mmCIF file of C-alpha atoms (C1' of nucleotides) in Angstrom:
data_model
loop_
_atom_site.group_PDB
_atom_site.id
_atom_site.type_symbol
_atom_site.label_atom_id
_atom_site.label_comp_id
_atom_site.label_asym_id
_atom_site.label_seq_id
_atom_site.Cartn_x
_atom_site.Cartn_y
_atom_site.Cartn_z
ATOM 1 C CA MET A 1010 -26.523 144.437 70.849
ATOM 2 C CA GLN A 1011 -23.828 145.359 73.313
ATOM 3 C CA GLU A 1012 -26.006 148.177 74.564
ATOM 4 C CA LEU A 1013 -28.981 145.892 75.088
ATOM 5 C CA PHE A 1014 -26.819 143.489 77.053
ATOM 6 C CA GLN A 1015 -25.568 146.330 79.200
ATOM 7 C CA ASN A 1016 -29.148 147.395 79.687
ATOM 8 C CA GLU A 1017 -30.075 143.910 80.873
ATOM 9 C CA ILE A 1018 -27.382 143.938 83.520
ATOM 10 C CA ASP A 1019 -28.567 147.312 84.737
ATOM 11 C CA VAL A 1020 -32.103 146.020 84.983
ATOM 12 C CA LYS A 1021 -31.031 143.114 87.171
ATOM 13 C CA LYS A 1022 -28.737 145.180 89.330
ATOM 14 C CA GLN A 1023 -31.415 147.656 90.188
ATOM 15 C CA ASN A 1024 -34.083 145.015 90.682
ATOM 16 C CA ILE A 1025 -36.277 147.070 88.474
ATOM 17 C CA PHE A 1026 -39.537 145.228 88.995
ATOM 18 C CA GLN A 1027 -41.852 146.947 91.381
ATOM 19 C CA SER A 1028 -45.119 145.058 91.333
ATOM 20 C CA GLU A 1029 -47.119 142.305 89.687
ATOM 21 C CA VAL A 1030 -50.273 142.205 87.609
ATOM 22 C CA GLU A 1031 -52.577 139.489 86.391
ATOM 23 C CA ILE A 1032 -53.297 139.504 82.672
ATOM 24 C CA ILE A 1033 -56.151 137.486 81.260
ATOM 25 C CA GLY A 1034 -56.519 136.377 77.650
ATOM 26 C CA ASP A 1035 -54.348 136.560 74.533
ATOM 27 C CA PHE A 1036 -51.107 138.256 75.475
ATOM 28 C CA ASP A 1037 -47.670 137.386 74.126
ATOM 29 C CA LEU A 1038 -44.895 139.951 74.496
ATOM 30 C CA LYS A 1039 -42.598 138.334 71.925
ATOM 31 C CA LYS A 1040 -45.342 138.237 69.330
ATOM 32 C CA ILE A 1041 -46.299 141.828 70.006
ATOM 33 C CA GLU A 1042 -42.655 142.816 69.538
ATOM 34 C CA ASN A 1043 -42.565 141.055 66.175
ATOM 35 C CA SER A 1044 -45.977 142.139 65.001
ATOM 36 C CA GLY A 1045 -44.522 145.132 63.180
ATOM 37 C CA GLU A 1046 -46.916 147.586 64.790
ATOM 38 C CA VAL A 1047 -44.529 149.044 67.350
ATOM 39 C CA PHE A 1048 -40.954 150.266 66.960
ATOM 40 C CA ARG A 1049 -39.863 150.990 70.542
ATOM 41 C CA PHE A 1050 -40.702 147.631 72.057
ATOM 42 C CA ASN A 1051 -37.799 145.235 72.534
ATOM 43 C CA GLU A 1052 -36.783 142.194 74.449
ATOM 44 C CA VAL A 1053 -33.699 143.250 76.394
ATOM 45 C CA GLY A 1054 -32.809 139.729 77.550
ATOM 46 C CA ASN A 1055 -34.071 136.944 79.793
ATOM 47 C CA GLY A 1056 -37.692 137.430 78.891
ATOM 48 C CA ILE A 1057 -37.605 141.040 79.991
ATOM 49 C CA PHE A 1058 -39.294 143.417 77.570
ATOM 50 C CA CYS A 1059 -38.829 147.164 77.494
ATOM 51 C CA THR A 1060 -41.248 149.538 75.862
ATOM 52 C CA ILE A 1061 -41.168 153.314 75.649
ATOM 53 C CA ALA A 1062 -44.404 155.233 75.152
ATOM 54 C CA PHE A 1063 -46.117 158.398 76.356
ATOM 55 C CA GLY A 1064 -42.846 159.654 77.794
ATOM 56 C CA ARG A 1065 -42.556 156.615 80.060
ATOM 57 C CA VAL A 1066 -40.573 153.402 80.144
ATOM 58 C CA LEU A 1067 -42.061 150.058 81.110
ATOM 59 C CA TYR A 1068 -40.186 146.843 81.814
ATOM 60 C CA ILE A 1069 -42.339 143.756 81.913
ATOM 61 C CA ARG A 1070 -41.690 140.034 82.250
ATOM 62 C CA LYS A 1071 -43.912 137.008 82.545
ATOM 63 C CA LYS A 1072 -43.543 135.375 85.949
ATOM 64 C CA PHE A 1073 -45.738 132.319 85.553
ATOM 65 C CA ASN A 1074 -48.831 130.955 83.881
ATOM 66 C CA GLN A 1075 -52.094 129.888 85.421
ATOM 67 C CA THR A 1076 -54.706 128.079 83.380
ATOM 68 C CA ASP A 1077 -56.622 131.129 82.189
ATOM 69 C CA HIS A 1078 -54.312 133.970 83.072
ATOM 70 C CA ALA A 1079 -50.685 134.859 83.723
ATOM 71 C CA ILE A 1080 -48.793 136.893 86.269
ATOM 72 C CA TYR A 1081 -46.416 139.564 84.999
ATOM 73 C CA GLU A 1082 -43.738 141.488 86.829
ATOM 74 C CA ILE A 1083 -43.765 145.183 85.959
ATOM 75 C CA SER A 1084 -41.448 148.098 86.613
ATOM 76 C CA CYS A 1085 -44.226 150.478 87.658
ATOM 77 C CA SER A 1086 -46.938 150.557 90.291
ATOM 78 C CA LYS A 1087 -50.225 148.740 89.780
ATOM 79 C CA GLN A 1088 -51.864 152.133 89.681
ATOM 80 C CA GLU A 1089 -49.684 153.343 86.795
ATOM 81 C CA PHE A 1090 -50.249 150.086 84.978
ATOM 82 C CA MET A 1091 -54.000 150.531 85.180
ATOM 83 C CA ASP A 1092 -53.810 154.233 84.294
ATOM 84 C CA ILE A 1093 -51.404 154.001 81.356
ATOM 85 C CA TRP A 1094 -50.457 150.533 80.240
ATOM 86 C CA TYR A 1095 -53.804 148.763 80.499
ATOM 87 C CA ASP A 1096 -55.054 150.883 77.614
ATOM 88 C CA TYR A 1097 -51.725 150.756 75.777
ATOM 89 C CA PHE A 1098 -51.977 146.966 75.648
ATOM 90 C CA ASP A 1099 -55.673 147.221 74.775
ATOM 91 C CA LEU A 1100 -56.513 144.866 77.610
ATOM 92 C CA SER A 1101 -60.227 145.650 77.501
ATOM 93 C CA THR A 1102 -60.630 144.038 74.070
ATOM 94 C CA ASP A 1103 -61.366 140.313 73.953
ATOM 95 C CA TYR A 1104 -59.064 138.977 71.234
ATOM 96 C CA GLU A 1105 -60.151 135.406 71.763
ATOM 97 C CA LYS A 1106 -63.632 136.444 70.771
ATOM 98 C CA ILE A 1107 -62.278 137.954 67.562
ATOM 99 C CA ARG A 1108 -60.251 134.833 66.776
ATOM 100 C CA ASN A 1109 -63.358 132.768 67.290
ATOM 101 C CA MET A 1110 -65.092 134.676 64.487
ATOM 102 C CA ILE A 1111 -62.781 132.960 62.015
ATOM 103 C CA SER A 1112 -64.279 129.871 60.482
ATOM 104 C CA LYS A 1113 -62.221 126.701 60.268
ATOM 105 C CA GLU A 1114 -63.116 126.504 56.595
ATOM 106 C CA ASP A 1115 -60.663 129.328 55.976
ATOM 107 C CA LYS A 1116 -57.690 127.161 56.688
ATOM 108 C CA PHE A 1117 -55.038 129.762 56.037
ATOM 109 C CA LEU A 1118 -56.580 132.410 58.261
ATOM 110 C CA TYR A 1119 -57.505 129.937 60.961
ATOM 111 C CA ASN A 1120 -53.927 128.686 61.148
ATOM 112 C CA ALA A 1121 -52.511 132.200 60.946
ATOM 113 C CA ALA A 1122 -54.678 133.284 63.874
ATOM 114 C CA GLU A 1123 -53.690 130.244 65.940
ATOM 115 C CA TYR A 1124 -50.061 130.967 65.154
ATOM 116 C CA SER A 1125 -50.562 134.646 66.053
ATOM 117 C CA LYS A 1126 -52.480 134.019 69.266
ATOM 118 C CA GLY A 1127 -51.225 136.621 71.733
ATOM 119 C CA VAL A 1128 -50.809 139.448 69.230
ATOM 120 C CA ARG A 1129 -52.789 142.532 70.180
ATOM 121 C CA ILE A 1130 -53.330 145.917 68.549
ATOM 122 C CA LEU A 1131 -51.535 148.317 70.884
ATOM 123 C CA ILE A 1132 -53.051 151.749 71.397
ATOM 124 C CA GLN A 1133 -50.104 154.007 70.695
ATOM 125 C CA ASP A 1134 -49.606 157.748 70.518
ATOM 126 C CA PRO A 1135 -51.152 159.026 67.257
ATOM 127 C CA TRP A 1136 -48.444 161.586 66.587
ATOM 128 C CA GLU A 1137 -45.728 158.988 67.112
ATOM 129 C CA MET A 1138 -47.528 156.685 64.682
ATOM 130 C CA ILE A 1139 -47.803 159.383 62.009
ATOM 131 C CA VAL A 1140 -44.087 160.121 62.146
ATOM 132 C CA SER A 1141 -42.971 156.509 62.563
ATOM 133 C CA PHE A 1142 -44.968 155.181 59.637
ATOM 134 C CA VAL A 1143 -43.850 157.996 57.350
ATOM 135 C CA ILE A 1144 -40.320 156.918 58.262
ATOM 136 C CA SER A 1145 -41.192 153.250 57.700
ATOM 137 C CA GLN A 1146 -41.677 153.451 53.960
ATOM 138 C CA ARG A 1147 -39.148 151.399 52.000
ATOM 139 C CA LYS A 1148 -37.240 150.482 55.129
ATOM 140 C CA ASN A 1149 -36.923 147.165 56.906
ATOM 141 C CA ILE A 1150 -37.852 146.894 60.548
ATOM 142 C CA PRO A 1151 -34.321 147.164 62.010
ATOM 143 C CA ALA A 1152 -33.768 150.289 59.923
ATOM 144 C CA ILE A 1153 -37.089 151.780 61.043
ATOM 145 C CA LYS A 1154 -36.287 151.128 64.681
ATOM 146 C CA LYS A 1155 -32.875 152.687 64.347
ATOM 147 C CA ALA A 1156 -34.192 155.775 62.586
ATOM 148 C CA VAL A 1157 -36.900 156.272 65.222
ATOM 149 C CA GLU A 1158 -34.378 155.984 68.058
ATOM 150 C CA THR A 1159 -32.056 158.483 66.394
ATOM 151 C CA LEU A 1160 -34.940 160.908 65.999
ATOM 152 C CA CYS A 1161 -35.820 160.542 69.680
ATOM 153 C CA GLU A 1162 -32.204 161.158 70.682
ATOM 154 C CA CYS A 1163 -32.079 164.256 68.495
ATOM 155 C CA ALA A 1164 -35.289 165.882 69.660
ATOM 156 C CA GLY A 1165 -36.944 164.032 72.534
ATOM 157 C CA ASN A 1166 -36.628 164.488 76.294
ATOM 158 C CA LEU A 1167 -34.103 162.490 78.242
ATOM 159 C CA ILE A 1168 -36.331 160.328 80.426
ATOM 160 C CA ASP A 1169 -33.742 157.890 81.764
ATOM 161 C CA LYS A 1170 -30.324 159.393 82.221
ATOM 162 C CA ASP A 1171 -28.527 156.128 83.009
ATOM 163 C CA LYS A 1172 -29.871 154.158 80.089
ATOM 164 C CA LYS A 1173 -30.033 157.142 77.744
ATOM 165 C CA ILE A 1174 -33.679 156.664 76.914
ATOM 166 C CA TYR A 1175 -35.476 159.531 75.180
ATOM 167 C CA SER A 1176 -39.159 160.244 74.741
ATOM 168 C CA PHE A 1177 -40.667 160.549 71.291
ATOM 169 C CA PRO A 1178 -40.440 164.210 70.246
ATOM 170 C CA THR A 1179 -43.526 166.406 70.082
ATOM 171 C CA PRO A 1180 -44.362 168.464 66.970
ATOM 172 C CA GLU A 1181 -42.870 171.467 68.796
ATOM 173 C CA GLN A 1182 -39.629 169.647 69.470
ATOM 174 C CA MET A 1183 -39.397 168.484 65.873
ATOM 175 C CA TYR A 1184 -40.177 171.956 64.599
ATOM 176 C CA ASN A 1185 -37.131 173.182 66.490
ATOM 177 C CA MET A 1186 -34.756 170.610 65.044
ATOM 178 C CA SER A 1187 -31.733 172.129 63.344
ATOM 179 C CA GLU A 1188 -30.598 171.183 59.863
ATOM 180 C CA GLU A 1189 -27.772 169.325 61.540
ATOM 181 C CA ASP A 1190 -30.268 167.319 63.587
ATOM 182 C CA TRP A 1191 -32.206 166.336 60.480
ATOM 183 C CA ASN A 1192 -29.014 165.262 58.779
ATOM 184 C CA LYS A 1193 -28.070 163.165 61.766
ATOM 185 C CA CYS A 1194 -31.383 161.344 61.482
ATOM 186 C CA ALA A 1195 -30.500 160.440 57.871
ATOM 187 C CA LEU A 1196 -34.118 160.041 56.830
ATOM 188 C CA GLY A 1197 -33.368 160.722 53.186
ATOM 189 C CA TYR A 1198 -36.299 161.811 51.044
ATOM 190 C CA ARG A 1199 -38.665 161.339 54.014
ATOM 191 C CA THR A 1200 -37.221 164.459 55.665
ATOM 192 C CA LYS A 1201 -39.187 166.800 53.420
ATOM 193 C CA TYR A 1202 -42.404 164.888 54.172
ATOM 194 C CA LEU A 1203 -41.854 165.151 57.911
ATOM 195 C CA LYS A 1204 -40.875 168.815 57.822
ATOM 196 C CA THR A 1205 -44.141 169.618 56.070
ATOM 197 C CA ILE A 1206 -46.230 167.532 58.459
ATOM 198 C CA VAL A 1207 -44.447 168.928 61.520
ATOM 199 C CA GLU A 1208 -45.165 172.450 60.369
ATOM 200 C CA GLN A 1209 -48.876 171.738 59.975
ATOM 201 C CA PHE A 1210 -49.111 170.344 63.480
ATOM 202 C CA TYR A 1211 -46.867 173.029 64.954
ATOM 203 C CA TYR A 1212 -49.127 175.757 63.588
ATOM 204 C CA LYS A 1213 -52.199 173.711 64.557
ATOM 205 C CA GLU A 1214 -53.550 173.622 61.023
ATOM 206 C CA ILE A 1215 -54.212 170.030 62.041
ATOM 207 C CA THR A 1216 -54.510 168.663 65.579
ATOM 208 C CA ILE A 1217 -54.645 165.134 66.892
ATOM 209 C CA ALA A 1218 -57.791 166.042 68.830
ATOM 210 C CA SER A 1219 -59.598 167.126 65.668
ATOM 211 C CA LEU A 1220 -58.546 163.935 63.893
ATOM 212 C CA GLN A 1221 -59.841 161.789 66.728
ATOM 213 C CA GLU A 1222 -63.335 163.169 66.218
ATOM 214 C CA LEU A 1223 -63.543 162.025 62.600
ATOM 215 C CA ASP A 1224 -65.208 158.820 61.461
ATOM 216 C CA ASP A 1225 -63.054 156.226 59.723
ATOM 217 C CA ASP A 1226 -63.571 157.445 56.151
ATOM 218 C CA LYS A 1227 -62.947 161.080 56.973
ATOM 219 C CA LEU A 1228 -59.922 160.268 59.081
ATOM 220 C CA TYR A 1229 -58.473 158.148 56.290
ATOM 221 C CA ASN A 1230 -58.866 160.944 53.755
ATOM 222 C CA LYS A 1231 -57.465 163.532 56.121
ATOM 223 C CA LEU A 1232 -54.394 161.380 56.730
ATOM 224 C CA LEU A 1233 -53.974 160.832 52.978
ATOM 225 C CA ASP A 1234 -53.761 164.599 52.595
ATOM 226 C CA LEU A 1235 -50.555 164.607 54.636
ATOM 227 C CA TYR A 1236 -47.456 164.883 52.457
ATOM 228 C CA GLY A 1237 -45.731 161.509 52.320
ATOM 229 C CA VAL A 1238 -48.733 159.575 53.609
ATOM 230 C CA GLY A 1239 -50.268 157.128 51.145
ATOM 231 C CA PRO A 1240 -52.879 154.371 51.555
ATOM 232 C CA LYS A 1241 -50.655 151.931 53.407
ATOM 233 C CA VAL A 1242 -49.216 154.400 55.891
ATOM 234 C CA ALA A 1243 -52.624 156.024 56.489
ATOM 235 C CA SER A 1244 -54.140 152.630 57.299
ATOM 236 C CA CYS A 1245 -51.335 151.819 59.734
ATOM 237 C CA ILE A 1246 -51.707 155.165 61.496
ATOM 238 C CA MET A 1247 -55.441 154.540 61.842
ATOM 239 C CA LEU A 1248 -55.025 151.018 63.177
ATOM 240 C CA PHE A 1249 -52.115 151.535 65.552
ATOM 241 C CA GLY A 1250 -52.498 155.199 66.492
ATOM 242 C CA PHE A 1251 -56.241 155.780 66.429
ATOM 243 C CA HIS A 1252 -57.295 152.236 67.299
ATOM 244 C CA ARG A 1253 -59.602 151.983 64.303
ATOM 245 C CA LEU A 1254 -59.780 148.206 64.409
ATOM 246 C CA ASN A 1255 -61.466 148.017 61.030
ATOM 247 C CA SER A 1256 -58.552 149.601 59.182
ATOM 248 C CA PHE A 1257 -56.838 147.065 56.911
ATOM 249 C CA PRO A 1258 -53.292 148.073 55.887
ATOM 250 C CA LYS A 1259 -52.112 146.399 52.694
ATOM 251 C CA ASP A 1260 -48.357 146.056 52.500
ATOM 252 C CA VAL A 1261 -46.385 143.803 50.192
ATOM 253 C CA TRP A 1262 -46.856 140.806 52.510
ATOM 254 C CA ILE A 1263 -50.596 141.209 52.785
ATOM 255 C CA LEU A 1264 -50.906 141.714 49.035
ATOM 256 C CA ARG A 1265 -48.937 138.551 48.500
ATOM 257 C CA ILE A 1266 -51.242 136.630 50.856
ATOM 258 C CA LEU A 1267 -54.389 138.036 49.286
ATOM 259 C CA GLU A 1268 -53.137 136.899 45.904
ATOM 260 C CA GLU A 1269 -51.536 133.566 46.754
ATOM 261 C CA GLN A 1270 -53.999 132.341 49.366
ATOM 262 C CA TYR A 1271 -57.217 133.941 48.184
ATOM 263 C CA ASN A 1272 -56.689 134.576 44.479
ATOM 264 C CA ASN A 1273 -57.530 138.203 45.282
ATOM 265 C CA ASN A 1274 -61.045 137.225 46.352
ATOM 266 C CA PHE A 1275 -60.773 137.802 50.093
ATOM 267 C CA ASP A 1276 -63.724 139.783 51.399
ATOM 268 C CA LEU A 1277 -61.931 142.679 53.088
ATOM 269 C CA ASP A 1278 -65.046 143.576 55.045
ATOM 270 C CA LYS A 1279 -65.963 140.123 56.262
ATOM 271 C CA TYR A 1280 -64.858 140.607 59.854
ATOM 272 C CA SER A 1281 -66.172 144.108 60.442
ATOM 273 C CA PRO A 1282 -65.586 145.870 62.808
ATOM 274 C CA TYR A 1283 -62.375 143.877 63.353
ATOM 275 C CA ASN A 1284 -60.910 143.658 59.865
ATOM 276 C CA GLY A 1285 -57.705 145.258 61.092
ATOM 277 C CA VAL A 1286 -57.186 142.589 63.728
ATOM 278 C CA ILE A 1287 -57.632 139.952 61.025
ATOM 279 C CA GLN A 1288 -55.067 141.806 58.915
ATOM 280 C CA GLN A 1289 -52.676 141.691 61.841
ATOM 281 C CA TYR A 1290 -53.089 137.917 62.168
ATOM 282 C CA MET A 1291 -52.390 137.570 58.450
ATOM 283 C CA PHE A 1292 -49.345 139.793 58.717
ATOM 284 C CA TYR A 1293 -47.926 137.979 61.698
ATOM 285 C CA GLY A 1294 -48.714 134.715 59.894
ATOM 286 C CA SER A 1295 -46.495 135.896 57.036
ATOM 287 C CA LEU A 1296 -43.550 135.095 59.315
ATOM 288 C CA GLU A 1297 -44.227 131.500 58.311
ATOM 289 C CA LEU A 1298 -44.182 132.493 54.657
ATOM 290 C CA GLY A 1299 -40.708 133.964 54.823
ATOM 291 C CA ARG A 1300 -41.117 137.424 56.289
ATOM 292 C CA LYS A 1301 -38.188 138.339 58.472
ATOM 293 C CA VAL A 1302 -38.546 140.119 61.783
ATOM 294 C "C1'" DG B 1055 -20.978 145.996 45.602
ATOM 295 C "C1'" DA B 1056 -25.379 144.759 44.209
ATOM 296 C "C1'" DC B 1057 -29.985 144.377 45.688
ATOM 297 C "C1'" DC B 1058 -33.914 145.346 48.227
ATOM 298 C "C1'" DA B 1059 -36.666 147.092 52.161
ATOM 299 C "C1'" DG B 1060 -43.999 146.936 55.500
ATOM 300 C "C1'" DG B 1061 -44.403 153.160 49.735
ATOM 301 C "C1'" DT B 1062 -45.348 157.571 47.833
ATOM 302 C "C1'" DG B 1063 -45.063 161.643 44.731
ATOM 303 C "C1'" DT B 1064 -44.860 162.812 40.159
ATOM 304 C "C1'" DC B 1065 -45.409 162.455 35.439
ATOM 305 C "C1'" DC B 1066 -47.492 160.538 31.503
ATOM 306 C "C1'" DG B 1067 -50.960 158.061 28.648
ATOM 307 C "C1'" DC C 616 -57.488 156.845 37.033
ATOM 308 C "C1'" DG C 617 -53.585 153.194 36.291
ATOM 309 C "C1'" DG C 618 -48.836 152.303 35.252
ATOM 310 C "C1'" DA C 619 -43.975 153.547 35.111
ATOM 311 C "C1'" DC C 620 -40.182 155.524 37.598
ATOM 312 C "C1'" DA C 621 -37.172 157.889 40.929
ATOM 313 C "C1'" DC C 622 -36.106 158.234 45.572
ATOM 314 C "C1'" DC C 623 -32.327 158.450 50.559
ATOM 315 C "C1'" DT C 624 -30.154 155.247 53.332
ATOM 316 C "C1'" DG C 625 -28.875 151.123 55.644
ATOM 317 C "C1'" DG C 626 -29.227 146.008 56.240
ATOM 318 C "C1'" DT C 627 -28.146 141.384 54.446
#
DNA sequence: GACCAGGTGTCCG
DNA sequence: CGGACACCTGGT
C-alpha cells in the first residue's frame, strides 16, 4: 500500500500523462481491475490506473464523460495507444451489442450484465496467461497478484527503473531461473507444473504461434495436456489469452451461480459465440453474492 | 492458529 | 469415468 502511494506521488510529480483518447462504449477501468481476468492492472490512486503488459506500462485516467463516449488521459502517445492498447482493451468489440442479447426474462443475468456494464475481455499475452492461471489455482486474488509480481521481479526485465516495474518473463527467462529464484517465488506445488511447462516452451515442443492456429476444441485439449492445467485454467487461458470469447470457465463462483440461480439448467451454449463474455458478467455479478475482490 | 483460497494430479472403485 | 484426497503458501 505504501508503495502504491509512493507510486501515485511519482505519477503526479512527473505529469505522466502525455495525450488523450476518446473511448466509445462499455469501458470501466475499476470493473476491469476487479473482473479477475488480469493480475497486473491496479488503481494506483485518484482514479489513475496502471497496467503492465507486453513489456510496457500504461497509466490511464478518465478525464470526463460525454453522452456516448469518454475522454481518457494516457501516459503514451495516441499512436502507441492505437498500436498496442486498442487491441489490449478489445476496443473493436461491441459489448453493448452482446449485453443486448440477454433477454430480460433471465432476471439474474440481465441484472448481472447491467451491474457489470463496462467489463471487457482484455486481450492479454498468451504465455503470461498460461503461467498466471497455473499460479492462480487455490489462491485468492491478492495472493495471485503478489506471486505474479514476485515472479516478474525474479526473472523479467526492468522496464521502469524508478518505480521498479518488471516485464513478465519469457519462457527463456523462466528457464534460466535458479533454484533460489524459484524458492523466492514461493509457488509451492505449482513450481513443478511451471518448470515442466517452461521446458516445453523453451525447447519449442509447443509454441504460442502453433496454439493460435488451433480451433477452440483442439486448443482446449492441447492446453489440458499441459501439466498443472485442468478444465478451469484451460478455459481462462483461452478466454483471456487467446480471446476465444466462447470459452466458459467454471470456477467455484460460477458453479454456485449455475446451481443456485439456474438449478444447473443454464444452457452454456445459448450465447454463442459470446458465452465467455456472459460468463464474465456472471462472475463479476458474483461480487453482489459475496465474492471478494 | 485454524480455515480457506477462482484447482489439479493421483489413486481407487 | 466419478469421487475422495493431498497439496504449498499466504490472506483474513
